[in-house]
Amino acid sequence: MSQSCVLVVDDEPIGREMLAENLRAEGYHVLDAESGEAAWQLIDADPRRFDAILLDRMMPDMDGIEILRRVKQRPDMSGVPVIMQTGMTAESDVLEGLQAGAYYYLTKPFSADTLLAIVGAAIRDFRSHRELEQEVQRQGSVMTCLVDGRFAFRDTDQARNLATLVANAAPEPGRVVLGLSELMINAVEHGNLGIGYAQKSALIDQGRLADEIRERLERPEFAGRRAELEVSRDENEVRFLIRDQGAGFDWQGYLEMSPDRAFDTHGRGIAMSRMISFDRLEYRGCGNEVLAAVRLPAA
């Protein structure tokens, strides 16, 4: 895998250099800019080279929110994660950044470990999404012939592979697969295997999430569990119904980007699915069933 490239934007020289040094020590290729204008020149010159942008909120010439909006307006950069570093932690300030597309946050001052955890999570998510989009393209468009289908999946690999296949049943499959894979992986991790939000946070911090998933899949109480995906189509939309065998969860608080979770390494999947991938997203009952729909273009 090629070396990840991170753009660091900060008008304070000492802080900018400390960020760059920590990231280079972890093996990242780092470019830095001392102002918003300088950052935008680097971005505009070669937008596809960046795997993440670490952006200071407050700068004199062009602030972080303005750069963020410009980045998210470019189709060739819309998926690149922007990590906002700020001392402005009021809920309204964080919400403004979330609404503009800054799904990852760092609060000044922060430790090197926190910096590396957030940057690592952002780049992993970005590369995972890019791989899903590429796999969707390889799968082709035969699934546009699908009228109804029912599938079962047990683990996260099966969830990803199935998502890349059935996303082709919808228009813009590269957009749909991001949300579909998130919802299906949630059905395995949180639903069938009962891994809660706080527990997942701890497992990610410890680098043990994949191991925990494998261990739980072998336990007698979880080994027989399967999640289901039903796909249906009519003249108006394609629908994806995902159902797991778990106890459900309090899903209402996850439909929007929350300032409370802006500083965590995960917890964005449902809100991003609703905002980016689907035209309609509905949880049912206790939360172990979710319907996601995509409108079809008028004939």
PDB file of C-alpha atoms in Angstrom:
ATOM      1  CA  MET A   1       0.000   0.000   0.000  1.00  0.00           C
ATOM      2  CA  SER A   2       1.339   3.460  -0.914  1.00  0.00           C
ATOM      3  CA  GLN A   3       2.384   5.919   1.761  1.00  0.00           C
ATOM      4  CA  SER A   4      -0.527   8.042   2.986  1.00  0.00           C
ATOM      5  CA  CYS A   5      -0.252  11.762   2.276  1.00  0.00           C
ATOM      6  CA  VAL A   6      -1.538  14.254   4.870  1.00  0.00           C
ATOM      7  CA  LEU A   7      -1.854  18.017   4.389  1.00  0.00           C
ATOM      8  CA  VAL A   8      -1.291  19.992   7.614  1.00  0.00           C
ATOM      9  CA  VAL A   9      -2.674  23.539   7.624  1.00  0.00           C
ATOM     10  CA  ASP A  10      -1.871  25.837  10.563  1.00  0.00           C
ATOM     11  CA  ASP A  11      -0.781  29.489  10.675  1.00  0.00           C
ATOM     12  CA  GLU A  12       1.180  28.908  13.917  1.00  0.00           C
ATOM     13  CA  PRO A  13       4.715  27.728  12.949  1.00  0.00           C
ATOM     14  CA  ILE A  14       5.595  25.781  16.104  1.00  0.00           C
ATOM     15  CA  GLY A  15       2.276  23.960  16.218  1.00  0.00           C
ATOM     16  CA  ARG A  16       2.447  23.184  12.500  1.00  0.00           C
ATOM     17  CA  GLU A  17       5.947  21.735  12.816  1.00  0.00           C
ATOM     18  CA  MET A  18       5.003  19.596  15.833  1.00  0.00           C
ATOM     19  CA  LEU A  19       2.040  18.142  13.936  1.00  0.00           C
ATOM     20  CA  ALA A  20       4.202  17.410  10.899  1.00  0.00           C
ATOM     21  CA  GLU A  21       6.963  15.793  12.988  1.00  0.00           C
ATOM     22  CA  ASN A  22       4.544  13.478  14.792  1.00  0.00           C
ATOM     23  CA  LEU A  23       2.923  12.386  11.551  1.00  0.00           C
ATOM     24  CA  ARG A  24       6.230  11.847   9.737  1.00  0.00           C
ATOM     25  CA  ALA A  25       7.499   9.775  12.664  1.00  0.00           C
ATOM     26  CA  GLU A  26       4.455   7.512  12.166  1.00  0.00           C
ATOM     27  CA  GLY A  27       5.345   7.043   8.486  1.00  0.00           C
ATOM     28  CA  TYR A  28       3.038   9.548   6.800  1.00  0.00           C
ATOM     29  CA  HIS A  29       4.112  11.745   3.890  1.00  0.00           C
ATOM     30  CA  VAL A  30       3.320  15.280   5.084  1.00  0.00           C
ATOM     31  CA  LEU A  31       2.865  18.547   3.207  1.00  0.00           C
ATOM     32  CA  ASP A  32       2.224  21.683   5.233  1.00  0.00           C
ATOM     33  CA  ALA A  33       0.795  25.130   4.610  1.00  0.00           C
ATOM     34  CA  GLU A  34       0.988  28.253   6.767  1.00  0.00           C
ATOM     35  CA  SER A  35      -2.277  29.808   5.551  1.00  0.00           C
ATOM     36  CA  GLY A  36      -5.613  28.984   4.008  1.00  0.00           C
ATOM     37  CA  GLU A  37      -4.601  30.462   0.669  1.00  0.00           C
ATOM     38  CA  ALA A  38      -1.368  28.445   0.583  1.00  0.00           C
ATOM     39  CA  ALA A  39      -3.313  25.300   1.478  1.00  0.00           C
ATOM     40  CA  TRP A  40      -5.818  25.846  -1.285  1.00  0.00           C
ATOM     41  CA  GLN A  41      -3.045  26.275  -3.846  1.00  0.00           C
ATOM     42  CA  LEU A  42      -1.619  22.885  -2.837  1.00  0.00           C
ATOM     43  CA  ILE A  43      -5.061  21.273  -2.943  1.00  0.00           C
ATOM     44  CA  ASP A  44      -6.007  22.811  -6.284  1.00  0.00           C
ATOM     45  CA  ALA A  45      -2.701  21.803  -7.891  1.00  0.00           C
ATOM     46  CA  ASP A  46      -3.091  18.064  -7.169  1.00  0.00           C
ATOM     47  CA  PRO A  47      -6.313  17.223  -5.300  1.00  0.00           C
ATOM     48  CA  ARG A  48      -6.063  13.432  -5.615  1.00  0.00           C
ATOM     49  CA  ARG A  49      -2.794  13.084  -3.708  1.00  0.00           C
ATOM     50  CA  PHE A  50      -4.246  13.701  -0.235  1.00  0.00           C
ATOM     51  CA  ASP A  51      -5.574  10.944   2.033  1.00  0.00           C
ATOM     52  CA  ALA A  52      -6.476  13.402   4.825  1.00  0.00           C
ATOM     53  CA  ILE A  53      -6.362  17.120   5.569  1.00  0.00           C
ATOM     54  CA  LEU A  54      -5.586  18.346   9.088  1.00  0.00           C
ATOM     55  CA  LEU A  55      -7.034  21.822   9.237  1.00  0.00           C
ATOM     56  CA  ASP A  56      -6.816  24.650  11.764  1.00  0.00           C
ATOM     57  CA  ARG A  57     -10.207  26.260  12.365  1.00  0.00           C
ATOM     58  CA  MET A  58      -9.004  29.817  12.974  1.00  0.00           C
ATOM     59  CA  MET A  59      -6.700  31.426  10.379  1.00  0.00           C
ATOM     60  CA  PRO A  60      -6.452  35.084   9.334  1.00  0.00           C
ATOM     61  CA  ASP A  61      -6.821  34.934   5.550  1.00  0.00           C
ATOM     62  CA  MET A  62      -9.144  32.000   4.855  1.00  0.00           C
ATOM     63  CA  ASP A  63     -10.503  30.095   7.823  1.00  0.00           C
ATOM     64  CA  GLY A  64     -10.854  26.353   8.105  1.00  0.00           C
ATOM     65  CA  ILE A  65     -14.594  26.313   7.461  1.00  0.00           C
ATOM     66  CA  GLU A  66     -14.130  28.080   4.113  1.00  0.00           C
ATOM     67  CA  ILE A  67     -11.425  25.612   3.018  1.00  0.00           C
ATOM     68  CA  LEU A  68     -13.624  22.734   4.159  1.00  0.00           C
ATOM     69  CA  ARG A  69     -16.575  23.985   2.108  1.00  0.00           C
ATOM     70  CA  ARG A  70     -14.403  24.346  -0.981  1.00  0.00           C
ATOM     71  CA  VAL A  71     -13.043  20.819  -0.557  1.00  0.00           C
ATOM     72  CA  LYS A  72     -16.498  19.268  -0.148  1.00  0.00           C
ATOM     73  CA  GLN A  73     -17.783  21.083  -3.257  1.00  0.00           C
ATOM     74  CA  ARG A  74     -15.209  19.316  -5.442  1.00  0.00           C
ATOM     75  CA  PRO A  75     -16.395  15.920  -6.728  1.00  0.00           C
ATOM     76  CA  ASP A  76     -12.776  14.710  -6.888  1.00  0.00           C
ATOM     77  CA  MET A  77     -12.275  15.467  -3.166  1.00  0.00           C
ATOM     78  CA  SER A  78     -15.692  15.022  -1.580  1.00  0.00           C
ATOM     79  CA  GLY A  79     -14.627  11.794   0.153  1.00  0.00           C
ATOM     80  CA  VAL A  80     -11.285  13.038   1.501  1.00  0.00           C
ATOM     81  CA  PRO A  81     -11.520  13.272   5.325  1.00  0.00           C
ATOM     82  CA  VAL A  82     -10.981  16.709   6.817  1.00  0.00           C
ATOM     83  CA  ILE A  83      -9.895  16.729  10.473  1.00  0.00           C
ATOM     84  CA  MET A  84     -10.653  20.036  12.168  1.00  0.00           C
ATOM     85  CA  GLN A  85      -8.270  21.069  14.955  1.00  0.00           C
ATOM     86  CA  THR A  86      -9.759  23.767  17.114  1.00  0.00           C
ATOM     87  CA  GLY A  87     -10.000  25.282  20.565  1.00  0.00           C
ATOM     88  CA  MET A  88     -13.651  26.172  19.844  1.00  0.00           C
ATOM     89  CA  THR A  89     -15.469  23.303  21.537  1.00  0.00           C
ATOM     90  CA  ALA A  90     -18.911  24.862  22.024  1.00  0.00           C
ATOM     91  CA  GLU A  91     -21.592  22.588  20.583  1.00  0.00           C
ATOM     92  CA  SER A  92     -22.666  25.217  18.030  1.00  0.00           C
ATOM     93  CA  ASP A  93     -19.103  25.568  16.708  1.00  0.00           C
ATOM     94  CA  VAL A  94     -18.600  21.815  16.432  1.00  0.00           C
ATOM     95  CA  LEU A  95     -22.003  21.420  14.780  1.00  0.00           C
ATOM     96  CA  GLU A  96     -21.107  24.054  12.174  1.00  0.00           C
ATOM     97  CA  GLY A  97     -18.018  22.042  11.250  1.00  0.00           C
ATOM     98  CA  LEU A  98     -19.935  18.751  11.159  1.00  0.00           C
ATOM     99  CA  GLN A  99     -22.584  20.236   8.893  1.00  0.00           C
ATOM    100  CA  ALA A 100     -19.855  21.513   6.564  1.00  0.00           C
ATOM    101  CA  GLY A 101     -18.330  18.025   6.374  1.00  0.00           C
ATOM    102  CA  ALA A 102     -15.648  17.873   9.103  1.00  0.00           C
ATOM    103  CA  TYR A 103     -16.499  14.450  10.496  1.00  0.00           C
ATOM    104  CA  TYR A 104     -13.309  14.222  12.584  1.00  0.00           C
ATOM    105  CA  TYR A 105     -12.228  16.658  15.313  1.00  0.00           C
ATOM    106  CA  LEU A 106      -9.214  17.382  17.497  1.00  0.00           C
ATOM    107  CA  THR A 107      -9.477  19.730  20.467  1.00  0.00           C
ATOM    108  CA  LYS A 108      -6.422  21.855  21.277  1.00  0.00           C
ATOM    109  CA  PRO A 109      -4.295  20.975  23.141  1.00  0.00           C
ATOM    110  CA  PHE A 110      -4.136  17.300  22.202  1.00  0.00           C
ATOM    111  CA  SER A 111      -1.578  14.554  22.700  1.00  0.00           C
ATOM    112  CA  ALA A 112       0.427  12.833  19.984  1.00  0.00           C
ATOM    113  CA  ASP A 113      -1.470   9.599  20.684  1.00  0.00           C
ATOM    114  CA  THR A 114      -4.818  11.315  20.141  1.00  0.00           C
ATOM    115  CA  LEU A 115      -3.572  12.948  16.951  1.00  0.00           C
ATOM    116  CA  LEU A 116      -2.357   9.642  15.524  1.00  0.00           C
ATOM    117  CA  ALA A 117      -5.537   7.790  16.554  1.00  0.00           C
ATOM    118  CA  ILE A 118      -7.829  10.273  14.793  1.00  0.00           C
ATOM    119  CA  VAL A 119      -5.657  10.610  11.668  1.00  0.00           C
ATOM    120  CA  GLY A 120      -5.325   6.819  11.481  1.00  0.00           C
ATOM    121  CA  ALA A 121      -9.094   6.318  11.798  1.00  0.00           C
ATOM    122  CA  ALA A 122      -9.845   8.943   9.146  1.00  0.00           C
ATOM    123  CA  ILE A 123      -7.401   7.447   6.635  1.00  0.00           C
ATOM    124  CA  ARG A 124      -8.574   3.879   7.301  1.00  0.00           C
ATOM    125  CA  ASP A 125     -12.172   4.944   6.669  1.00  0.00           C
ATOM    126  CA  PHE A 126     -11.200   6.820   3.501  1.00  0.00           C
ATOM    127  CA  ARG A 127      -9.172   3.955   2.051  1.00  0.00           C
ATOM    128  CA  SER A 128     -11.858   1.431   2.960  1.00  0.00           C
ATOM    129  CA  HIS A 129     -14.487   3.528   1.173  1.00  0.00           C
ATOM    130  CA  ARG A 130     -12.250   3.924  -1.878  1.00  0.00           C
ATOM    131  CA  GLU A 131     -11.655   0.154  -2.028  1.00  0.00           C
ATOM    132  CA  LEU A 132     -15.411  -0.464  -1.826  1.00  0.00           C
ATOM    133  CA  GLU A 133     -16.024   1.935  -4.712  1.00  0.00           C
ATOM    134  CA  GLN A 134     -13.359   0.214  -6.824  1.00  0.00           C
ATOM    135  CA  GLU A 135     -14.798  -3.220  -6.061  1.00  0.00           C
ATOM    136  CA  VAL A 136     -18.277  -2.032  -7.045  1.00  0.00           C
ATOM    137  CA  GLN A 137     -16.907  -0.995 -10.431  1.00  0.00           C
ATOM    138  CA  ARG A 138     -15.335  -4.442 -10.900  1.00  0.00           C
ATOM    139  CA  GLN A 139     -18.610  -6.197 -10.062  1.00  0.00           C
ATOM    140  CA  GLY A 140     -20.357  -4.617 -13.050  1.00  0.00           C
ATOM    141  CA  SER A 141     -24.000  -3.724 -13.577  1.00  0.00           C
ATOM    142  CA  VAL A 142     -25.728  -7.123 -13.842  1.00  0.00           C
ATOM    143  CA  MET A 143     -27.561  -6.423 -10.557  1.00  0.00           C
ATOM    144  CA  THR A 144     -29.661  -3.760 -12.282  1.00  0.00           C
ATOM    145  CA  CYS A 145     -31.701  -6.742 -13.526  1.00  0.00           C
ATOM    146  CA  LEU A 146     -32.593  -7.689  -9.943  1.00  0.00           C
ATOM    147  CA  VAL A 147     -36.241  -7.311  -8.936  1.00  0.00           C
ATOM    148  CA  ASP A 148     -36.227  -9.120  -5.582  1.00  0.00           C
ATOM    149  CA  GLY A 149     -33.494 -10.928  -3.694  1.00  0.00           C
ATOM    150  CA  ARG A 150     -32.760 -12.267  -0.220  1.00  0.00           C
ATOM    151  CA  PHE A 151     -29.298 -12.894   1.210  1.00  0.00           C
ATOM    152  CA  ALA A 152     -27.782 -14.012   4.533  1.00  0.00           C
ATOM    153  CA  PHE A 153     -24.379 -13.002   5.903  1.00  0.00           C
ATOM    154  CA  ARG A 154     -22.479 -13.924   9.053  1.00  0.00           C
ATOM    155  CA  ASP A 155     -19.308 -11.819   9.341  1.00  0.00           C
ATOM    156  CA  THR A 156     -17.925  -8.444   8.294  1.00  0.00           C
ATOM    157  CA  ASP A 157     -16.092  -9.802   5.223  1.00  0.00           C
ATOM    158  CA  GLN A 158     -19.319 -11.308   3.913  1.00  0.00           C
ATOM    159  CA  ALA A 159     -21.081  -8.015   4.654  1.00  0.00           C
ATOM    160  CA  ARG A 160     -18.560  -5.994   2.611  1.00  0.00           C
ATOM    161  CA  ASN A 161     -18.491  -8.457  -0.288  1.00  0.00           C
ATOM    162  CA  LEU A 162     -22.272  -8.625  -0.465  1.00  0.00           C
ATOM    163  CA  ALA A 163     -22.574  -4.830  -0.259  1.00  0.00           C
ATOM    164  CA  THR A 164     -20.258  -4.368  -3.243  1.00  0.00           C
ATOM    165  CA  LEU A 165     -22.390  -6.796  -5.251  1.00  0.00           C
ATOM    166  CA  VAL A 166     -25.907  -5.578  -4.487  1.00  0.00           C
ATOM    167  CA  ALA A 167     -25.027  -1.852  -4.553  1.00  0.00           C
ATOM    168  CA  ASN A 168     -25.026  -2.275  -8.333  1.00  0.00           C
ATOM    169  CA  ALA A 169     -28.801  -2.697  -8.142  1.00  0.00           C
ATOM    170  CA  ALA A 170     -29.020   1.066  -7.514  1.00  0.00           C
ATOM    171  CA  PRO A 171     -28.066   4.140  -9.504  1.00  0.00           C
ATOM    172  CA  GLU A 172     -24.672   5.546  -8.431  1.00  0.00           C
ATOM    173  CA  PRO A 173     -23.507   2.305  -6.799  1.00  0.00           C
ATOM    174  CA  GLY A 174     -20.254   3.936  -5.637  1.00  0.00           C
ATOM    175  CA  ARG A 175     -22.313   6.250  -3.434  1.00  0.00           C
ATOM    176  CA  VAL A 176     -24.692   3.549  -2.222  1.00  0.00           C
ATOM    177  CA  VAL A 177     -22.027   0.990  -1.273  1.00  0.00           C
ATOM    178  CA  LEU A 178     -20.527   3.279   1.388  1.00  0.00           C
ATOM    179  CA  GLY A 179     -23.735   3.444   3.396  1.00  0.00           C
ATOM    180  CA  LEU A 180     -24.838  -0.098   2.646  1.00  0.00           C
ATOM    181  CA  SER A 181     -21.583  -1.589   3.935  1.00  0.00           C
ATOM    182  CA  GLU A 182     -21.780   0.549   7.100  1.00  0.00           C
ATOM    183  CA  LEU A 183     -25.308  -0.636   7.897  1.00  0.00           C
ATOM    184  CA  MET A 184     -24.494  -4.274   7.156  1.00  0.00           C
ATOM    185  CA  ILE A 185     -21.313  -4.258   9.244  1.00  0.00           C
ATOM    186  CA  ASN A 186     -23.306  -2.662  12.080  1.00  0.00           C
ATOM    187  CA  ALA A 187     -25.749  -5.580  11.833  1.00  0.00           C
ATOM    188  CA  VAL A 188     -22.850  -7.969  12.478  1.00  0.00           C
ATOM    189  CA  GLU A 189     -20.790  -6.033  15.043  1.00  0.00           C
ATOM    190  CA  HIS A 190     -23.440  -4.244  17.085  1.00  0.00           C
ATOM    191  CA  GLY A 191     -26.430  -6.424  16.280  1.00  0.00           C
ATOM    192  CA  ASN A 192     -25.557 -10.117  16.139  1.00  0.00           C
ATOM    193  CA  LEU A 193     -22.308  -9.921  18.145  1.00  0.00           C
ATOM    194  CA  GLY A 194     -23.532  -7.396  20.732  1.00  0.00           C
ATOM    195  CA  ILE A 195     -20.490  -5.093  20.658  1.00  0.00           C
ATOM    196  CA  GLY A 196     -21.653  -1.806  22.191  1.00  0.00           C
ATOM    197  CA  TYR A 197     -20.462   1.678  21.286  1.00  0.00           C
ATOM    198  CA  ALA A 198     -18.182   2.178  24.299  1.00  0.00           C
ATOM    199  CA  GLN A 199     -16.805  -1.327  23.983  1.00  0.00           C
ATOM    200  CA  LYS A 200     -16.012  -0.787  20.296  1.00  0.00           C
ATOM    201  CA  SER A 201     -14.195   2.444  21.190  1.00  0.00           C
ATOM    202  CA  ALA A 202     -12.021   0.557  23.691  1.00  0.00           C
ATOM    203  CA  LEU A 203     -11.348  -2.293  21.243  1.00  0.00           C
ATOM    204  CA  ILE A 204     -10.282   0.150  18.521  1.00  0.00           C
ATOM    205  CA  ASP A 205      -7.964   1.944  20.970  1.00  0.00           C
ATOM    206  CA  GLN A 206      -6.428  -1.429  21.909  1.00  0.00           C
ATOM    207  CA  GLY A 207      -6.187  -2.605  18.274  1.00  0.00           C
ATOM    208  CA  ARG A 208      -8.322  -5.630  19.175  1.00  0.00           C
ATOM    209  CA  LEU A 209     -11.586  -5.107  17.276  1.00  0.00           C
ATOM    210  CA  ALA A 210     -10.894  -7.683  14.547  1.00  0.00           C
ATOM    211  CA  ASP A 211      -9.750 -10.240  17.133  1.00  0.00           C
ATOM    212  CA  GLU A 212     -12.858  -9.685  19.248  1.00  0.00           C
ATOM    213  CA  ILE A 213     -15.106 -10.155  16.227  1.00  0.00           C
ATOM    214  CA  ARG A 214     -13.404 -13.454  15.357  1.00  0.00           C
ATOM    215  CA  GLU A 215     -13.657 -14.672  18.958  1.00  0.00           C
ATOM    216  CA  ARG A 216     -17.342 -13.822  19.250  1.00  0.00           C
ATOM    217  CA  LEU A 217     -18.175 -15.515  15.955  1.00  0.00           C
ATOM    218  CA  GLU A 218     -17.004 -18.782  17.527  1.00  0.00           C
ATOM    219  CA  ARG A 219     -18.938 -18.462  20.788  1.00  0.00           C
ATOM    220  CA  PRO A 220     -21.979 -20.770  21.089  1.00  0.00           C
ATOM    221  CA  GLU A 221     -24.350 -17.866  21.794  1.00  0.00           C
ATOM    222  CA  PHE A 222     -23.357 -16.059  18.584  1.00  0.00           C
ATOM    223  CA  ALA A 223     -22.154 -18.817  16.225  1.00  0.00           C
ATOM    224  CA  GLY A 224     -25.566 -19.545  14.730  1.00  0.00           C
ATOM    225  CA  ARG A 225     -26.594 -15.963  14.134  1.00  0.00           C
ATOM    226  CA  ARG A 226     -27.064 -14.599  10.620  1.00  0.00           C
ATOM    227  CA  ALA A 227     -28.046 -11.162   9.395  1.00  0.00           C
ATOM    228  CA  GLU A 228     -30.351 -10.827   6.417  1.00  0.00           C
ATOM    229  CA  LEU A 229     -30.470  -8.482   3.460  1.00  0.00           C
ATOM    230  CA  GLU A 230     -33.568  -8.180   1.285  1.00  0.00           C
ATOM    231  CA  VAL A 231     -33.383  -6.155  -1.928  1.00  0.00           C
ATOM    232  CA  SER A 232     -36.491  -5.094  -3.824  1.00  0.00           C
ATOM    233  CA  ARG A 233     -37.233  -2.744  -6.686  1.00  0.00           C
ATOM    234  CA  ASP A 234     -40.266  -1.057  -8.189  1.00  0.00           C
ATOM    235  CA  GLU A 235     -40.634   1.756 -10.699  1.00  0.00           C
ATOM    236  CA  ASN A 236     -39.802   4.393  -8.070  1.00  0.00           C
ATOM    237  CA  GLU A 237     -36.948   3.116  -5.901  1.00  0.00           C
ATOM    238  CA  VAL A 238     -34.555   0.360  -4.866  1.00  0.00           C
ATOM    239  CA  ARG A 239     -34.951  -0.755  -1.243  1.00  0.00           C
ATOM    240  CA  PHE A 240     -32.433  -2.504   1.012  1.00  0.00           C
ATOM    241  CA  LEU A 241     -33.872  -4.071   4.171  1.00  0.00           C
ATOM    242  CA  ILE A 242     -31.257  -5.219   6.707  1.00  0.00           C
ATOM    243  CA  ARG A 243     -32.254  -7.312   9.704  1.00  0.00           C
ATOM    244  CA  ASP A 244     -30.112  -8.778  12.489  1.00  0.00           C
ATOM    245  CA  GLN A 245     -30.825 -11.109  15.424  1.00  0.00           C
ATOM    246  CA  GLY A 246     -29.604  -8.758  18.134  1.00  0.00           C
ATOM    247  CA  ALA A 247     -31.481  -6.929  20.868  1.00  0.00           C
ATOM    248  CA  GLY A 248     -31.595  -3.630  18.968  1.00  0.00           C
ATOM    249  CA  PHE A 249     -30.356  -0.217  20.142  1.00  0.00           C
ATOM    250  CA  ASP A 250     -31.470   3.353  20.708  1.00  0.00           C
ATOM    251  CA  TRP A 251     -31.002   4.449  17.102  1.00  0.00           C
ATOM    252  CA  GLN A 252     -32.550   7.933  17.257  1.00  0.00           C
ATOM    253  CA  GLY A 253     -29.357   9.620  18.437  1.00  0.00           C
ATOM    254  CA  TYR A 254     -27.282   8.247  15.535  1.00  0.00           C
ATOM    255  CA  LEU A 255     -29.265   9.621  12.579  1.00  0.00           C
ATOM    256  CA  GLU A 256     -27.488  13.006  12.726  1.00  0.00           C
ATOM    257  CA  MET A 257     -23.834  13.938  13.113  1.00  0.00           C
ATOM    258  CA  SER A 258     -23.471  14.545  16.848  1.00  0.00           C
ATOM    259  CA  PRO A 259     -21.017  16.980  18.470  1.00  0.00           C
ATOM    260  CA  ASP A 260     -20.791  14.485  21.349  1.00  0.00           C
ATOM    261  CA  ARG A 261     -19.180  11.890  19.042  1.00  0.00           C
ATOM    262  CA  ALA A 262     -17.169  14.290  16.865  1.00  0.00           C
ATOM    263  CA  PHE A 263     -13.983  13.516  18.802  1.00  0.00           C
ATOM    264  CA  ASP A 264     -14.368   9.701  18.672  1.00  0.00           C
ATOM    265  CA  THR A 265     -12.649   7.374  16.205  1.00  0.00           C
ATOM    266  CA  HIS A 266     -15.975   5.883  15.032  1.00  0.00           C
ATOM    267  CA  GLY A 267     -19.740   6.419  15.282  1.00  0.00           C
ATOM    268  CA  ARG A 268     -20.381   8.294  12.012  1.00  0.00           C
ATOM    269  CA  GLY A 269     -21.609   5.445   9.833  1.00  0.00           C
ATOM    270  CA  ILE A 270     -25.393   5.751  10.230  1.00  0.00           C
ATOM    271  CA  ALA A 271     -25.453   9.536   9.857  1.00  0.00           C
ATOM    272  CA  MET A 272     -23.117   9.434   6.854  1.00  0.00           C
ATOM    273  CA  SER A 273     -25.274   6.710   5.269  1.00  0.00           C
ATOM    274  CA  ARG A 274     -28.351   8.861   5.684  1.00  0.00           C
ATOM    275  CA  MET A 275     -26.664  12.021   4.403  1.00  0.00           C
ATOM    276  CA  ILE A 276     -24.622  10.608   1.532  1.00  0.00           C
ATOM    277  CA  SER A 277     -25.840   7.200   0.370  1.00  0.00           C
ATOM    278  CA  PHE A 278     -29.622   7.016   0.637  1.00  0.00           C
ATOM    279  CA  ASP A 279     -32.685   9.113  -0.077  1.00  0.00           C
ATOM    280  CA  ARG A 280     -34.596   7.453   2.771  1.00  0.00           C
ATOM    281  CA  LEU A 281     -33.393   5.662   5.912  1.00  0.00           C
ATOM    282  CA  GLU A 282     -35.818   4.216   8.470  1.00  0.00           C
ATOM    283  CA  TYR A 283     -35.118   2.133  11.565  1.00  0.00           C
ATOM    284  CA  ARG A 284     -37.935  -0.089  12.744  1.00  0.00           C
ATOM    285  CA  GLY A 285     -38.996  -1.488  16.089  1.00  0.00           C
ATOM    286  CA  CYS A 286     -36.174  -1.943  18.580  1.00  0.00           C
ATOM    287  CA  GLY A 287     -33.514  -1.029  15.998  1.00  0.00           C
ATOM    288  CA  ASN A 288     -32.571  -4.463  14.673  1.00  0.00           C
ATOM    289  CA  GLU A 289     -34.167  -3.706  11.312  1.00  0.00           C
ATOM    290  CA  VAL A 290     -33.374  -0.811   8.972  1.00  0.00           C
ATOM    291  CA  LEU A 291     -34.768   0.104   5.558  1.00  0.00           C
ATOM    292  CA  ALA A 292     -32.609   2.174   3.199  1.00  0.00           C
ATOM    293  CA  ALA A 293     -33.980   3.343  -0.139  1.00  0.00           C
ATOM    294  CA  VAL A 294     -32.639   5.037  -3.259  1.00  0.00           C
ATOM    295  CA  ARG A 295     -34.896   6.804  -5.753  1.00  0.00           C
ATOM    296  CA  LEU A 296     -34.791   5.691  -9.372  1.00  0.00           C
ATOM    297  CA  PRO A 297     -34.638   8.320 -12.125  1.00  0.00           C
ATOM    298  CA  ALA A 298     -37.890   8.995 -13.889  1.00  0.00           C
ATOM    299  CA  ALA A 299     -38.312   6.897 -17.030  1.00  0.00           C
TER     300      ALA A 299
END
